[in-house]
Amino acid sequence: MKKARREFFKKKLLGIREDILSKAKKLQEDTYTLGTDGIQDMADAASNSYNADILMSISDNDLKLLKEIDNALDKIANGTYGICEECEEIINEKRLEANPVARYCIACKRLIEEKGL
Ligand SMILES: [Zn+2]
């Protein structure tokens, strides 16, 4: 994948992550106020090191998505983003645009779902 495309998906992924975190932050603010740099620290932090209080106000679905986003960002960093984790073929970019955290190509995804994995 070209660098410009990687940047495009990276921005997209960071945007989704920010949405989830700001949603969680809003929920948190109902109970008590965070340090002003709390969110920024989290954005800078390495994967899986989110503030524990924030994590408690994020739904299971969003938590799962956060993990997938971190996984995708890792792959962008090491150059394996957009490659199917199963067959190592390139994932169609249209598919990635619809689902930037896609880990498998459509064929493998279907196979995995059929097997119920
Ligand atoms: Zn595949």
Short mmCIF file of N, CA and C and ligand atoms in Angstrom, two decimals:
data_model
loop_
_atom_site.label_atom_id
_atom_site.label_comp_id
_atom_site.label_asym_id
_atom_site.label_seq_id
_atom_site.Cartn_x
_atom_site.Cartn_y
_atom_site.Cartn_z
N MET A 1 0.83 -1.21 0.00
CA MET A 1 0.00 0.00 0.00
C MET A 1 0.87 1.26 0.00
N LYS A 2 0.43 2.23 -0.79
CA LYS A 2 1.20 3.48 -0.88
C LYS A 2 1.12 4.26 0.43
N LYS A 3 2.17 5.07 0.66
CA LYS A 3 2.26 5.81 1.92
C LYS A 3 1.05 6.71 2.13
N ALA A 4 0.62 7.38 1.07
CA ALA A 4 -0.52 8.29 1.20
C ALA A 4 -1.78 7.55 1.62
N ARG A 5 -1.93 6.33 1.10
CA ARG A 5 -3.10 5.52 1.46
C ARG A 5 -3.00 5.06 2.90
N ARG A 6 -1.79 4.69 3.31
CA ARG A 6 -1.59 4.30 4.71
C ARG A 6 -1.96 5.44 5.64
N GLU A 7 -1.53 6.66 5.27
CA GLU A 7 -1.83 7.83 6.09
C GLU A 7 -3.34 8.06 6.15
N PHE A 8 -3.99 7.85 5.02
CA PHE A 8 -5.44 8.02 4.94
C PHE A 8 -6.14 7.08 5.93
N PHE A 9 -5.73 5.83 5.93
CA PHE A 9 -6.37 4.86 6.83
C PHE A 9 -5.98 5.12 8.29
N LYS A 10 -4.75 5.57 8.47
CA LYS A 10 -4.31 5.88 9.83
C LYS A 10 -5.17 6.99 10.42
N LYS A 11 -5.39 8.03 9.63
CA LYS A 11 -6.24 9.14 10.08
C LYS A 11 -7.64 8.66 10.41
N LYS A 12 -8.16 7.82 9.55
CA LYS A 12 -9.49 7.27 9.73
C LYS A 12 -9.57 6.49 11.05
N LEU A 13 -8.59 5.64 11.26
CA LEU A 13 -8.55 4.82 12.47
C LEU A 13 -8.42 5.69 13.72
N LEU A 14 -7.53 6.68 13.66
CA LEU A 14 -7.35 7.57 14.81
C LEU A 14 -8.64 8.35 15.09
N GLY A 15 -9.34 8.71 14.02
CA GLY A 15 -10.60 9.43 14.17
C GLY A 15 -11.65 8.59 14.89
N ILE A 16 -11.73 7.32 14.51
CA ILE A 16 -12.70 6.43 15.16
C ILE A 16 -12.32 6.26 16.63
N ARG A 17 -11.02 6.11 16.89
CA ARG A 17 -10.56 5.93 18.26
C ARG A 17 -10.89 7.16 19.11
N GLU A 18 -10.68 8.31 18.51
CA GLU A 18 -10.96 9.55 19.22
C GLU A 18 -12.45 9.66 19.58
N ASP A 19 -13.29 9.26 18.62
CA ASP A 19 -14.74 9.29 18.87
C ASP A 19 -15.10 8.44 20.09
N ILE A 20 -14.55 7.24 20.12
CA ILE A 20 -14.86 6.34 21.23
C ILE A 20 -14.37 6.94 22.55
N LEU A 21 -13.14 7.46 22.53
CA LEU A 21 -12.56 7.99 23.75
C LEU A 21 -13.28 9.25 24.22
N SER A 22 -13.69 10.09 23.29
CA SER A 22 -14.36 11.32 23.72
C SER A 22 -15.76 11.02 24.23
N LYS A 23 -16.38 10.00 23.66
CA LYS A 23 -17.68 9.55 24.15
C LYS A 23 -17.53 9.06 25.59
N ALA A 24 -16.48 8.28 25.82
CA ALA A 24 -16.22 7.76 27.16
C ALA A 24 -15.88 8.89 28.12
N LYS A 25 -15.16 9.87 27.62
CA LYS A 25 -14.77 10.99 28.47
C LYS A 25 -16.01 11.77 28.91
N LYS A 26 -16.92 11.95 27.99
CA LYS A 26 -18.17 12.65 28.34
C LYS A 26 -18.90 11.92 29.45
N LEU A 27 -18.96 10.61 29.33
CA LEU A 27 -19.62 9.81 30.37
C LEU A 27 -18.92 9.98 31.71
N GLN A 28 -17.59 10.01 31.63
CA GLN A 28 -16.78 10.17 32.83
C GLN A 28 -17.02 11.51 33.51
N GLU A 29 -17.16 12.53 32.69
CA GLU A 29 -17.30 13.88 33.23
C GLU A 29 -18.59 14.04 34.03
N ASP A 30 -19.53 13.16 33.79
CA ASP A 30 -20.75 13.20 34.60
C ASP A 30 -20.44 12.84 36.05
N THR A 31 -19.44 12.02 36.26
CA THR A 31 -19.11 11.62 37.62
C THR A 31 -18.00 12.47 38.23
N TYR A 32 -16.90 12.63 37.53
CA TYR A 32 -15.86 13.54 38.02
C TYR A 32 -14.96 14.02 36.88
N THR A 33 -14.22 15.05 37.15
CA THR A 33 -13.41 15.68 36.10
C THR A 33 -12.05 15.03 35.96
N LEU A 34 -11.69 14.79 34.73
CA LEU A 34 -10.37 14.24 34.42
C LEU A 34 -9.31 15.33 34.40
N GLY A 35 -8.07 14.95 34.55
CA GLY A 35 -6.99 15.90 34.31
C GLY A 35 -7.10 16.39 32.88
N THR A 36 -6.74 17.64 32.65
CA THR A 36 -6.94 18.22 31.33
C THR A 36 -6.17 17.47 30.24
N ASP A 37 -5.05 16.88 30.60
CA ASP A 37 -4.26 16.20 29.56
C ASP A 37 -4.51 14.70 29.54
N GLY A 38 -5.54 14.26 30.25
CA GLY A 38 -5.83 12.83 30.31
C GLY A 38 -6.01 12.18 28.97
N ILE A 39 -6.86 12.77 28.15
CA ILE A 39 -7.14 12.18 26.85
C ILE A 39 -5.91 12.21 25.94
N GLN A 40 -5.21 13.33 25.95
CA GLN A 40 -4.03 13.44 25.11
C GLN A 40 -3.00 12.38 25.48
N ASP A 41 -2.81 12.17 26.79
CA ASP A 41 -1.87 11.15 27.24
C ASP A 41 -2.27 9.79 26.69
N MET A 42 -3.57 9.56 26.71
CA MET A 42 -4.03 8.26 26.25
C MET A 42 -3.78 8.08 24.76
N ALA A 43 -4.03 9.15 24.03
CA ALA A 43 -3.84 9.07 22.59
C ALA A 43 -2.38 8.78 22.27
N ASP A 44 -1.49 9.31 23.10
CA ASP A 44 -0.07 9.11 22.86
C ASP A 44 0.44 7.76 23.35
N ALA A 45 -0.29 7.23 24.32
CA ALA A 45 0.19 6.01 24.96
C ALA A 45 0.19 4.81 24.01
N ALA A 46 1.02 3.86 24.31
CA ALA A 46 1.07 2.64 23.51
C ALA A 46 -0.22 1.85 23.71
N SER A 47 -0.46 0.87 22.85
CA SER A 47 -1.70 0.10 22.92
C SER A 47 -1.89 -0.53 24.29
N ASN A 48 -3.16 -0.69 24.64
CA ASN A 48 -3.57 -1.36 25.88
C ASN A 48 -3.18 -0.61 27.15
N SER A 49 -2.88 0.66 27.05
CA SER A 49 -2.53 1.37 28.27
C SER A 49 -3.48 2.54 28.51
N TYR A 50 -4.74 2.35 28.20
CA TYR A 50 -5.73 3.39 28.44
C TYR A 50 -5.98 3.53 29.93
N ASN A 51 -6.40 4.70 30.31
CA ASN A 51 -6.81 4.97 31.67
C ASN A 51 -7.91 3.99 32.10
N ALA A 52 -7.73 3.37 33.24
CA ALA A 52 -8.66 2.33 33.68
C ALA A 52 -10.07 2.88 33.89
N ASP A 53 -10.17 4.10 34.39
CA ASP A 53 -11.49 4.68 34.62
C ASP A 53 -12.24 4.89 33.32
N ILE A 54 -11.51 5.32 32.31
CA ILE A 54 -12.11 5.52 31.00
C ILE A 54 -12.61 4.19 30.46
N LEU A 55 -11.79 3.18 30.61
CA LEU A 55 -12.16 1.87 30.08
C LEU A 55 -13.48 1.38 30.66
N MET A 56 -13.74 1.72 31.92
CA MET A 56 -14.96 1.25 32.56
C MET A 56 -16.21 1.87 31.97
N SER A 57 -16.06 3.04 31.34
CA SER A 57 -17.26 3.66 30.77
C SER A 57 -17.39 3.40 29.28
N ILE A 58 -16.53 2.55 28.74
CA ILE A 58 -16.62 2.20 27.32
C ILE A 58 -17.33 0.85 27.20
N SER A 59 -18.25 0.77 26.27
CA SER A 59 -19.01 -0.47 26.09
C SER A 59 -18.09 -1.58 25.57
N ASP A 60 -18.52 -2.82 25.78
CA ASP A 60 -17.73 -3.97 25.34
C ASP A 60 -17.44 -3.91 23.84
N ASN A 61 -18.47 -3.50 23.08
CA ASN A 61 -18.30 -3.40 21.64
C ASN A 61 -17.23 -2.40 21.27
N ASP A 62 -17.28 -1.23 21.95
CA ASP A 62 -16.29 -0.19 21.66
C ASP A 62 -14.90 -0.62 22.10
N LEU A 63 -14.83 -1.34 23.21
CA LEU A 63 -13.53 -1.84 23.69
C LEU A 63 -12.91 -2.78 22.67
N LYS A 64 -13.76 -3.63 22.13
CA LYS A 64 -13.31 -4.58 21.12
C LYS A 64 -12.80 -3.81 19.90
N LEU A 65 -13.56 -2.78 19.54
CA LEU A 65 -13.18 -1.97 18.39
C LEU A 65 -11.86 -1.24 18.66
N LEU A 66 -11.70 -0.74 19.88
CA LEU A 66 -10.44 -0.06 20.24
C LEU A 66 -9.25 -0.99 20.05
N LYS A 67 -9.42 -2.23 20.49
CA LYS A 67 -8.34 -3.21 20.34
C LYS A 67 -8.04 -3.45 18.87
N GLU A 68 -9.12 -3.53 18.07
CA GLU A 68 -8.93 -3.76 16.64
C GLU A 68 -8.25 -2.57 15.98
N ILE A 69 -8.61 -1.37 16.45
CA ILE A 69 -7.98 -0.16 15.92
C ILE A 69 -6.49 -0.16 16.25
N ASP A 70 -6.16 -0.49 17.51
CA ASP A 70 -4.74 -0.55 17.91
C ASP A 70 -3.99 -1.58 17.08
N ASN A 71 -4.63 -2.69 16.86
CA ASN A 71 -4.04 -3.75 16.04
C ASN A 71 -3.76 -3.25 14.62
N ALA A 72 -4.76 -2.54 14.07
CA ALA A 72 -4.61 -2.01 12.71
C ALA A 72 -3.52 -0.94 12.65
N LEU A 73 -3.46 -0.09 13.70
CA LEU A 73 -2.43 0.96 13.74
C LEU A 73 -1.03 0.34 13.83
N ASP A 74 -0.93 -0.74 14.60
CA ASP A 74 0.35 -1.47 14.68
C ASP A 74 0.76 -1.94 13.30
N LYS A 75 -0.22 -2.46 12.57
CA LYS A 75 0.07 -3.00 11.24
C LYS A 75 0.47 -1.89 10.27
N ILE A 76 -0.16 -0.72 10.43
CA ILE A 76 0.24 0.41 9.59
C ILE A 76 1.70 0.75 9.89
N ALA A 77 2.03 0.74 11.18
CA ALA A 77 3.40 1.08 11.60
C ALA A 77 4.42 0.08 11.07
N ASN A 78 4.08 -1.20 11.05
CA ASN A 78 5.08 -2.16 10.60
C ASN A 78 4.90 -2.62 9.15
N GLY A 79 3.98 -1.94 8.45
CA GLY A 79 3.88 -2.15 7.01
C GLY A 79 3.07 -3.36 6.57
N THR A 80 2.30 -3.94 7.49
CA THR A 80 1.51 -5.11 7.10
C THR A 80 0.02 -4.79 7.01
N TYR A 81 -0.31 -3.50 7.10
CA TYR A 81 -1.72 -3.12 7.02
C TYR A 81 -2.27 -3.39 5.63
N GLY A 82 -3.52 -3.90 5.59
CA GLY A 82 -4.14 -4.16 4.30
C GLY A 82 -3.79 -5.51 3.72
N ILE A 83 -3.08 -6.32 4.52
CA ILE A 83 -2.73 -7.67 4.07
C ILE A 83 -3.54 -8.67 4.90
N CYS A 84 -4.19 -9.59 4.24
CA CYS A 84 -5.02 -10.57 4.93
C CYS A 84 -4.17 -11.40 5.89
N GLU A 85 -4.64 -11.53 7.14
CA GLU A 85 -3.87 -12.28 8.13
C GLU A 85 -3.91 -13.78 7.89
N GLU A 86 -4.85 -14.18 7.04
CA GLU A 86 -4.99 -15.61 6.78
C GLU A 86 -4.20 -16.05 5.55
N CYS A 87 -4.49 -15.43 4.41
CA CYS A 87 -3.86 -15.90 3.16
C CYS A 87 -2.75 -14.95 2.68
N GLU A 88 -2.56 -13.84 3.38
CA GLU A 88 -1.51 -12.87 3.06
C GLU A 88 -1.67 -12.20 1.71
N GLU A 89 -2.90 -12.26 1.18
CA GLU A 89 -3.20 -11.50 -0.03
C GLU A 89 -3.56 -10.08 0.38
N ILE A 90 -3.48 -9.15 -0.59
CA ILE A 90 -3.84 -7.77 -0.31
C ILE A 90 -5.36 -7.64 -0.20
N ILE A 91 -5.81 -6.99 0.86
CA ILE A 91 -7.24 -6.78 1.06
C ILE A 91 -7.69 -5.61 0.18
N ASN A 92 -8.81 -5.79 -0.51
CA ASN A 92 -9.36 -4.74 -1.37
C ASN A 92 -9.54 -3.44 -0.57
N GLU A 93 -9.04 -2.33 -1.13
CA GLU A 93 -9.09 -1.07 -0.39
C GLU A 93 -10.51 -0.57 -0.18
N LYS A 94 -11.41 -0.92 -1.07
CA LYS A 94 -12.82 -0.56 -0.87
C LYS A 94 -13.34 -1.20 0.40
N ARG A 95 -12.90 -2.43 0.63
CA ARG A 95 -13.30 -3.14 1.84
C ARG A 95 -12.72 -2.44 3.07
N LEU A 96 -11.49 -2.01 2.97
CA LEU A 96 -10.85 -1.31 4.09
C LEU A 96 -11.51 0.04 4.35
N GLU A 97 -11.96 0.69 3.27
CA GLU A 97 -12.64 1.98 3.47
C GLU A 97 -13.94 1.78 4.24
N ALA A 98 -14.63 0.69 3.93
CA ALA A 98 -15.88 0.40 4.62
C ALA A 98 -15.61 -0.09 6.04
N ASN A 99 -14.51 -0.79 6.21
CA ASN A 99 -14.17 -1.35 7.51
C ASN A 99 -12.65 -1.30 7.72
N PRO A 100 -12.15 -0.17 8.22
CA PRO A 100 -10.70 0.03 8.31
C PRO A 100 -9.98 -0.95 9.24
N VAL A 101 -10.75 -1.67 10.07
CA VAL A 101 -10.08 -2.63 10.96
C VAL A 101 -10.15 -4.06 10.41
N ALA A 102 -10.58 -4.20 9.14
CA ALA A 102 -10.67 -5.54 8.55
C ALA A 102 -9.32 -6.24 8.60
N ARG A 103 -9.32 -7.48 9.09
CA ARG A 103 -8.07 -8.24 9.20
C ARG A 103 -7.92 -9.27 8.09
N TYR A 104 -9.05 -9.59 7.46
CA TYR A 104 -9.03 -10.64 6.45
C TYR A 104 -9.63 -10.15 5.14
N CYS A 105 -9.24 -10.76 4.06
CA CYS A 105 -9.88 -10.49 2.78
C CYS A 105 -11.28 -11.09 2.83
N ILE A 106 -12.12 -10.73 1.87
CA ILE A 106 -13.51 -11.18 1.91
C ILE A 106 -13.59 -12.71 1.87
N ALA A 107 -12.80 -13.34 1.04
CA ALA A 107 -12.84 -14.80 0.90
C ALA A 107 -12.53 -15.48 2.23
N CYS A 108 -11.47 -15.02 2.92
CA CYS A 108 -11.08 -15.64 4.19
C CYS A 108 -12.11 -15.34 5.27
N LYS A 109 -12.61 -14.11 5.25
CA LYS A 109 -13.62 -13.73 6.24
C LYS A 109 -14.83 -14.65 6.13
N ARG A 110 -15.26 -14.92 4.89
CA ARG A 110 -16.41 -15.80 4.68
C ARG A 110 -16.11 -17.20 5.20
N LEU A 111 -14.93 -17.66 4.90
CA LEU A 111 -14.52 -19.01 5.32
C LEU A 111 -14.53 -19.10 6.84
N ILE A 112 -13.97 -18.08 7.48
CA ILE A 112 -13.88 -18.06 8.94
C ILE A 112 -15.28 -18.04 9.55
N GLU A 113 -16.16 -17.24 8.96
CA GLU A 113 -17.52 -17.18 9.49
C GLU A 113 -18.26 -18.50 9.29
N GLU A 114 -18.01 -19.16 8.18
CA GLU A 114 -18.65 -20.45 7.92
C GLU A 114 -18.20 -21.49 8.94
N LYS A 115 -16.93 -21.43 9.29
CA LYS A 115 -16.41 -22.37 10.28
C LYS A 115 -16.83 -21.98 11.69
N GLY A 116 -17.38 -20.77 11.80
CA GLY A 116 -17.82 -20.30 13.10
C GLY A 116 -16.68 -19.95 14.05
N LEU A 117 -15.56 -19.52 13.49
CA LEU A 117 -14.42 -19.16 14.34
C LEU A 117 -14.52 -17.74 14.86
ZN ZN B 1 -7.39 -13.92 2.86
#
